PDB file of C-alpha atoms in Angstrom:
ATOM      1  CA  MET I   1       0.056   4.609   9.877  1.00  0.00           C
ATOM      2  CA  PHE I   2       2.283   7.268  11.677  1.00  0.00           C
ATOM      3  CA  ARG I   3       1.027  10.196   9.729  1.00  0.00           C
ATOM      4  CA  ARG I   4      -2.612   9.120  10.672  1.00  0.00           C
ATOM      5  CA  GLY I   5      -1.968   8.809  14.293  1.00  0.00           C
ATOM      6  CA  TRP I   6      -2.577   5.073  14.220  1.00  0.00           C
ATOM      7  CA  ILE I   7       0.887   4.402  15.428  1.00  0.00           C
ATOM      8  CA  LYS I   8       2.854   6.457  17.862  1.00  0.00           C
ATOM      9  CA  ASP I   9       6.711   6.417  18.561  1.00  0.00           C
ATOM     10  CA  HIS I  10       7.630   5.091  21.992  1.00  0.00           C
ATOM     11  CA  HIS I  11       4.399   3.377  22.595  1.00  0.00           C
ATOM     12  CA  GLY I  12       2.519   0.295  22.139  1.00  0.00           C
ATOM     13  CA  SER I  13      -0.878  -0.437  21.257  1.00  0.00           C
ATOM     14  CA  GLY I  14      -3.232  -1.402  18.485  1.00  0.00           C
ATOM     15  CA  GLY I  15      -6.399  -1.273  16.965  1.00  0.00           C
ATOM     16  CA  THR I  16      -8.586  -2.051  13.788  1.00  0.00           C
ATOM     17  CA  LEU I  17      -8.579  -0.763  10.284  1.00  0.00           C
ATOM     18  CA  THR I  18     -11.821  -1.195   8.214  1.00  0.00           C
ATOM     19  CA  TRP I  19     -12.562  -0.118   4.632  1.00  0.00           C
ATOM     20  CA  SER I  20     -15.632  -0.141   2.640  1.00  0.00           C
ATOM     21  CA  ARG I  21     -17.359  -0.266  -0.868  1.00  0.00           C
ATOM     22  CA  GLY I  22     -19.836   2.230  -1.174  1.00  0.00           C
ATOM     23  CA  SER I  23     -21.710   2.356   2.268  1.00  0.00           C
ATOM     24  CA  GLU I  24     -20.907  -1.487   2.892  1.00  0.00           C
ATOM     25  CA  GLN I  25     -18.124  -2.424   4.884  1.00  0.00           C
ATOM     26  CA  CYS I  26     -15.881  -5.111   2.847  1.00  0.00           C
ATOM     27  CA  GLY I  27     -12.795  -5.630   5.128  1.00  0.00           C
ATOM     28  CA  SER I  28     -10.916  -4.969   8.200  1.00  0.00           C
ATOM     29  CA  ILE I  29      -7.340  -5.795   9.689  1.00  0.00           C
ATOM     30  CA  GLY I  30      -6.493  -5.642  13.289  1.00  0.00           C
ATOM     31  CA  TYR I  31      -2.965  -4.684  14.257  1.00  0.00           C
ATOM     32  CA  THR I  32      -0.716  -4.284  17.311  1.00  0.00           C
ATOM     33  CA  TYR I  33       2.611  -2.540  17.616  1.00  0.00           C
ATOM     34  CA  MET I  34       5.488  -2.345  19.917  1.00  0.00           C
ATOM     35  CA  LEU I  35       7.691   0.585  19.780  1.00  0.00           C
ATOM     36  CA  LEU I  36       8.772   1.008  23.510  1.00  0.00           C
ATOM     37  CA  ASP I  37      12.262   0.684  22.871  1.00  0.00           C
ATOM     38  CA  ASP I  38      14.824   0.151  20.031  1.00  0.00           C
ATOM     39  CA  HIS I  39      14.986  -3.751  20.509  1.00  0.00           C
ATOM     40  CA  ASP I  40      12.843  -5.813  18.432  1.00  0.00           C
ATOM     41  CA  PRO I  41       9.978  -3.473  17.372  1.00  0.00           C
ATOM     42  CA  THR I  42       7.222  -5.197  15.620  1.00  0.00           C
ATOM     43  CA  LEU I  43       3.948  -4.541  13.862  1.00  0.00           C
ATOM     44  CA  THR I  44       1.476  -7.544  14.110  1.00  0.00           C
ATOM     45  CA  LEU I  45      -1.160  -8.092  11.332  1.00  0.00           C
ATOM     46  CA  ASN I  46      -4.355 -10.175  12.157  1.00  0.00           C
ATOM     47  CA  PHE I  47      -6.694 -10.869   9.371  1.00  0.00           C
ATOM     48  CA  THR I  48      -8.890 -13.288   7.786  1.00  0.00           C
ATOM     49  CA  ARG I  49      -8.686 -14.662   4.173  1.00  0.00           C
ATOM     50  CA  THR I  50     -11.027 -16.787   2.229  1.00  0.00           C
ATOM     51  CA  PRO I  51      -8.793 -18.377  -0.384  1.00  0.00           C
ATOM     52  CA  ASN I  52     -11.147 -19.114  -3.615  1.00  0.00           C
ATOM     53  CA  GLY I  53     -14.104 -20.785  -1.926  1.00  0.00           C
ATOM     54  CA  ARG I  54     -12.354 -22.655   0.592  1.00  0.00           C
ATOM     55  CA  GLU I  55     -12.629 -22.223   4.376  1.00  0.00           C
ATOM     56  CA  PRO I  56     -11.592 -18.629   5.780  1.00  0.00           C
ATOM     57  CA  GLU I  57      -8.346 -18.860   7.351  1.00  0.00           C
ATOM     58  CA  THR I  58      -6.900 -16.574  10.210  1.00  0.00           C
ATOM     59  CA  ILE I  59      -3.456 -15.125   9.665  1.00  0.00           C
ATOM     60  CA  LYS I  60      -1.348 -13.446  12.126  1.00  0.00           C
ATOM     61  CA  GLN I  61       1.671 -11.959  10.448  1.00  0.00           C
ATOM     62  CA  VAL I  62       4.567 -10.116  12.450  1.00  0.00           C
ATOM     63  CA  ILE I  63       6.364  -7.370  10.786  1.00  0.00           C
ATOM     64  CA  GLN I  64       9.868  -6.229  11.905  1.00  0.00           C
ATOM     65  CA  LEU I  65      10.348  -2.476  11.912  1.00  0.00           C
ATOM     66  CA  ALA I  66      13.808  -0.536  11.555  1.00  0.00           C
ATOM     67  CA  ALA I  67      14.347   3.120  12.453  1.00  0.00           C
ATOM     68  CA  THR I  68      16.424   5.694  10.648  1.00  0.00           C
ATOM     69  CA  LYS I  69      17.516   9.141  11.792  1.00  0.00           C
ATOM     70  CA  PRO I  70      16.740  11.639   9.077  1.00  0.00           C
ATOM     71  CA  GLU I  71      19.132  14.780   8.636  1.00  0.00           C
ATOM     72  CA  TYR I  72      16.103  17.037   9.477  1.00  0.00           C
ATOM     73  CA  GLY I  73      15.703  15.140  12.897  1.00  0.00           C
ATOM     74  CA  GLY I  74      13.281  12.777  14.515  1.00  0.00           C
ATOM     75  CA  ARG I  75      12.945   9.242  13.378  1.00  0.00           C
ATOM     76  CA  ARG I  76      11.480   7.368  10.372  1.00  0.00           C
ATOM     77  CA  TRP I  77      10.187   3.886  10.751  1.00  0.00           C
ATOM     78  CA  TRP I  78      10.284   1.295   8.058  1.00  0.00           C
ATOM     79  CA  MET I  79       9.041  -1.951   7.637  1.00  0.00           C
ATOM     80  CA  ILE I  80      11.118  -4.766   6.958  1.00  0.00           C
ATOM     81  CA  CYS I  81       9.502  -7.118   4.026  1.00  0.00           C
ATOM     82  CA  PRO I  82       9.010 -10.603   5.451  1.00  0.00           C
ATOM     83  CA  ALA I  83       9.731 -11.941   1.899  1.00  0.00           C
ATOM     84  CA  ASN I  84      13.012 -10.549   1.007  1.00  0.00           C
ATOM     85  CA  GLY I  85      14.391  -8.522   3.855  1.00  0.00           C
ATOM     86  CA  MET I  86      14.093  -5.147   2.129  1.00  0.00           C
ATOM     87  CA  ARG I  87      13.204  -1.887   4.176  1.00  0.00           C
ATOM     88  CA  VAL I  88      10.141  -0.486   2.553  1.00  0.00           C
ATOM     89  CA  ALA I  89       7.631   2.256   3.551  1.00  0.00           C
ATOM     90  CA  THR I  90       4.730   0.184   2.079  1.00  0.00           C
ATOM     91  CA  LEU I  91       3.523  -3.752   1.941  1.00  0.00           C
ATOM     92  CA  HIS I  92       1.029  -4.931  -0.263  1.00  0.00           C
ATOM     93  CA  LEU I  93      -1.411  -7.861  -0.231  1.00  0.00           C
ATOM     94  CA  PRO I  94      -2.399  -8.518  -3.683  1.00  0.00           C
ATOM     95  CA  PRO I  95      -5.693 -10.249  -4.819  1.00  0.00           C
ATOM     96  CA  GLY I  96      -4.941 -14.010  -4.361  1.00  0.00           C
ATOM     97  CA  GLY I  97      -2.053 -13.100  -2.044  1.00  0.00           C
ATOM     98  CA  ASP I  98      -1.835 -14.937   1.166  1.00  0.00           C
ATOM     99  CA  ARG I  99       0.777 -12.579   3.010  1.00  0.00           C
ATOM    100  CA  PHE I 100       1.744  -8.722   3.115  1.00  0.00           C
ATOM    101  CA  ALA I 101       5.129  -8.208   1.432  1.00  0.00           C
ATOM    102  CA  SER I 102       7.033  -5.464  -0.758  1.00  0.00           C
ATOM    103  CA  ARG I 103       6.085  -4.665  -4.161  1.00  0.00           C
ATOM    104  CA  LYS I 104       9.183  -6.112  -5.181  1.00  0.00           C
ATOM    105  CA  ALA I 105       8.571  -9.367  -3.817  1.00  0.00           C
ATOM    106  CA  TRP I 106       5.052  -9.706  -5.234  1.00  0.00           C
ATOM    107  CA  ARG I 107       6.657  -8.509  -8.778  1.00  0.00           C
ATOM    108  CA  LEU I 108       4.241  -5.615  -8.932  1.00  0.00           C
ATOM    109  CA  GLY I 109       4.602  -2.816 -11.306  1.00  0.00           C
ATOM    110  CA  TYR I 110       3.668   0.779 -10.971  1.00  0.00           C
ATOM    111  CA  HIS I 111       0.576   1.811 -13.254  1.00  0.00           C
ATOM    112  CA  SER I 112       2.993   4.084 -15.297  1.00  0.00           C
ATOM    113  CA  GLN I 113       4.916   1.049 -16.411  1.00  0.00           C
ATOM    114  CA  ARG I 114       1.987  -0.748 -17.828  1.00  0.00           C
ATOM    115  CA  ILE I 115       1.047   2.130 -20.113  1.00  0.00           C
ATOM    116  CA  ALA I 116       1.768   1.697 -23.870  1.00  0.00           C
ATOM    117  CA  GLY I 117       3.707   4.545 -25.325  1.00  0.00           C
ATOM    118  CA  ARG I 118       0.931   5.613 -27.595  1.00  0.00           C
ATOM    119  CA  ASP I 119      -1.405   5.902 -24.421  1.00  0.00           C
ATOM    120  CA  ARG I 120       0.944   8.285 -22.449  1.00  0.00           C
ATOM    121  CA  PRO I 121      -0.622  11.520 -23.739  1.00  0.00           C
ATOM    122  CA  PHE I 122      -4.180  10.170 -22.991  1.00  0.00           C
ATOM    123  CA  GLU I 123      -2.923   9.613 -19.455  1.00  0.00           C
ATOM    124  CA  ALA I 124      -1.542  12.888 -18.894  1.00  0.00           C
ATOM    125  CA  LEU I 125      -4.832  14.419 -20.603  1.00  0.00           C
ATOM    126  CA  PHE I 126      -7.091  12.246 -17.917  1.00  0.00           C
ATOM    127  CA  LYS I 127      -4.741  13.257 -15.055  1.00  0.00           C
ATOM    128  CA  LEU I 128      -5.178  16.785 -16.012  1.00  0.00           C
ATOM    129  CA  GLN I 129      -8.931  16.388 -16.216  1.00  0.00           C
ATOM    130  CA  LYS I 130      -9.070  14.782 -13.015  1.00  0.00           C
ATOM    131  CA  LYS I 131      -7.041  17.413 -11.578  1.00  0.00           C
ATOM    132  CA  LEU I 132      -9.458  19.906 -12.884  1.00  0.00           C
ATOM    133  CA  GLY I 133     -12.417  18.195 -11.605  1.00  0.00           C
ATOM    134  CA  CYS I 134     -13.561  17.146 -15.184  1.00  0.00           C
ATOM    135  CA  SER I 135     -14.735  13.938 -16.203  1.00  0.00           C
ATOM    136  CA  GLU I 136     -12.296  11.674 -18.304  1.00  0.00           C
ATOM    137  CA  VAL I 137     -13.144  11.975 -21.527  1.00  0.00           C
ATOM    138  CA  ALA I 138     -10.836  11.280 -24.467  1.00  0.00           C
ATOM    139  CA  PRO I 139     -10.788  13.478 -27.598  1.00  0.00           C
ATOM    140  CA  VAL I 140     -12.527  12.403 -30.638  1.00  0.00           C
ATOM    141  CA  VAL I 141      -9.866  11.547 -33.599  1.00  0.00           C
ATOM    142  CA  CYS I 142     -11.172  11.563 -37.071  1.00  0.00           C
ATOM    143  CA  THR I 143      -9.234  10.115 -39.938  1.00  0.00           C
ATOM    144  CA  GLY I 144      -9.617   9.402 -43.560  1.00  0.00           C
ATOM    145  CA  SER I 145     -11.335  12.197 -45.174  1.00  0.00           C
ATOM    146  CA  ARG I 146     -10.222  15.769 -45.661  1.00  0.00           C
ATOM    147  CA  LEU I 147     -12.260  18.948 -45.596  1.00  0.00           C
ATOM    148  CA  GLY I 148     -11.415  21.914 -47.518  1.00  0.00           C
TER     149      GLY I 148
END
């Protein structure tokens, strides 16, 4: 949020983030932040979720923030995971989740951790094809008969 200019150090303000699927808006989240001093810096998230056909519920979640001073100068802001107290750069709200928390708190794996060993060469191929702007096409593998 800092990199995109949505949050500024030594300020307090807020806004709304929205996202779309195709051309249709499918979600939004309101946020406010208070970074005026080093005492109790917070990011407050306001959002609505509708759990499995039940009535929508409005959620207000306060996230504590912490700053570190990198060797190259300035300040680096982190979020404190509300579930386990870890200092993290990203919080997640997985499908079916009710609050934002760290990847570790939600026990979320990385994509690379879910790939079987035999599929790793194909993943590398798909990554290269995407980088080159090609469509992802798996090579055809023929087995059984020999020519020649």
